[in-house]
């Protein structure tokens, strides 16, 4: 019996984060340390062997862009430790992107946002956990609202100059904050919340990033309004109809729509479920029509 080879992450095409080429279909590690909602105290730890198997399978399927953070942990599991255990020695083409700014204490309670002089310690924490001597890409996760990021981003630019970090990105930012950061040091990616149902301004920011040659890396692509709780709500009718028309799942429609928003858009769907992983990677081969793209772009709750 013939079995067809699985679709790999290469089907989504590639993008360069600075000098690092990645498949546009990536993986987010936030869902691995626990079951249910992430980043809360008391979360039930996820299955360790399953998490390690998902990470290894992701890489087997061609994923070479993994998003993580030192603050992705539950009482017994740390995303960075799982990545290290599953994947080190790391493949040459693997790009691990981490983020700093937020922090949680040892029991999982949120700490105040890091001050600029605390960012070096957060970078070093990621280095220790991942077993690396420099980080490929570090995002400054904004916790300052619409205020200036200059001091924080300037501190990261110094770590880049010192060789601890290769490339910088920003997360949870406005277009003005992106411009402010770009005046300090090159920015290779913007990681913001973005999914079907986004506002006009959010759609425009995706386009702006493309115009500037900056990767746009959305989170909650599948979860949408469920945010941290995950894919919990009912799917909008156009997503269901388009999924039916293509014989795919709503999650795959969400991922395909997002990838088709521009060649600079990279997705990082998060899952601890091996079947979901395979389905998500396969979505890189799904092509929506222009009409389907427009219907989904104009959909609002
Ligand atoms: N910069 C930031 O502030 C920020 C914030 C949040 C997240 N992130 C990053 O972005 C990544 C993506 O965010 P996310 O993981 O929260 O959201 P997501 O990828 O939009 O959705 C993940 C949720 O959808 C479920 N799911 C995944 N694949 C599915 C499928 N094929 N069918 C049905 N359900 C599916 C997951 O549960 P199962 O495990 O059951 O599949 C999980 O509940 C994170 O992993 C993290 O690396 C960054």
XYZ file of N, CA and C in Angstrom, residues 29 32-33 48 68-70 72-84 129:
63
model
N 5.903 27.277 21.813
C 6.115 26.291 22.884
C 5.287 26.566 24.141
N 3.210 23.687 25.878
C 3.825 22.419 26.290
C 3.893 22.184 27.800
N 4.162 23.221 28.620
C 4.395 22.908 30.045
C 3.160 22.487 30.835
N 5.221 14.958 30.005
C 6.593 15.282 29.592
C 7.003 14.551 28.301
N 9.644 30.613 22.204
C 9.616 30.183 23.596
C 9.849 31.365 24.532
N 9.923 31.100 25.822
C 10.238 32.116 26.829
C 10.582 31.399 28.126
N 11.432 32.024 28.927
C 11.780 31.432 30.226
C 10.562 31.399 31.146
N 7.617 30.530 30.338
C 6.681 29.468 29.955
C 6.991 28.243 30.810
N 6.347 28.153 31.952
C 6.566 26.970 32.790
C 5.340 26.699 33.657
N 5.211 25.442 34.089
C 4.241 25.073 35.123
C 5.062 24.559 36.298
N 4.404 24.021 37.321
C 5.164 23.621 38.514
C 6.268 22.615 38.179
N 6.039 21.748 37.186
C 7.006 20.670 36.923
C 7.654 20.719 35.544
N 7.224 21.614 34.665
C 7.747 21.618 33.286
C 8.130 23.030 32.881
N 9.245 23.112 32.149
C 9.678 24.388 31.596
C 9.807 24.222 30.087
N 9.238 25.148 29.328
C 9.317 25.036 27.858
C 10.772 24.994 27.402
N 11.606 25.848 27.975
C 13.010 25.874 27.536
C 13.719 24.563 27.856
N 13.441 24.013 29.041
C 14.090 22.734 29.390
C 13.610 21.625 28.460
N 12.320 21.633 28.130
C 11.797 20.604 27.216
C 12.463 20.730 25.843
N 12.614 21.950 25.367
C 13.256 22.172 24.058
C 14.695 21.660 24.098
N 15.404 21.999 25.178
C 16.794 21.565 25.318
C 16.880 20.035 25.317
N 18.991 27.898 30.318
C 17.964 26.856 30.171
C 18.047 26.165 28.818
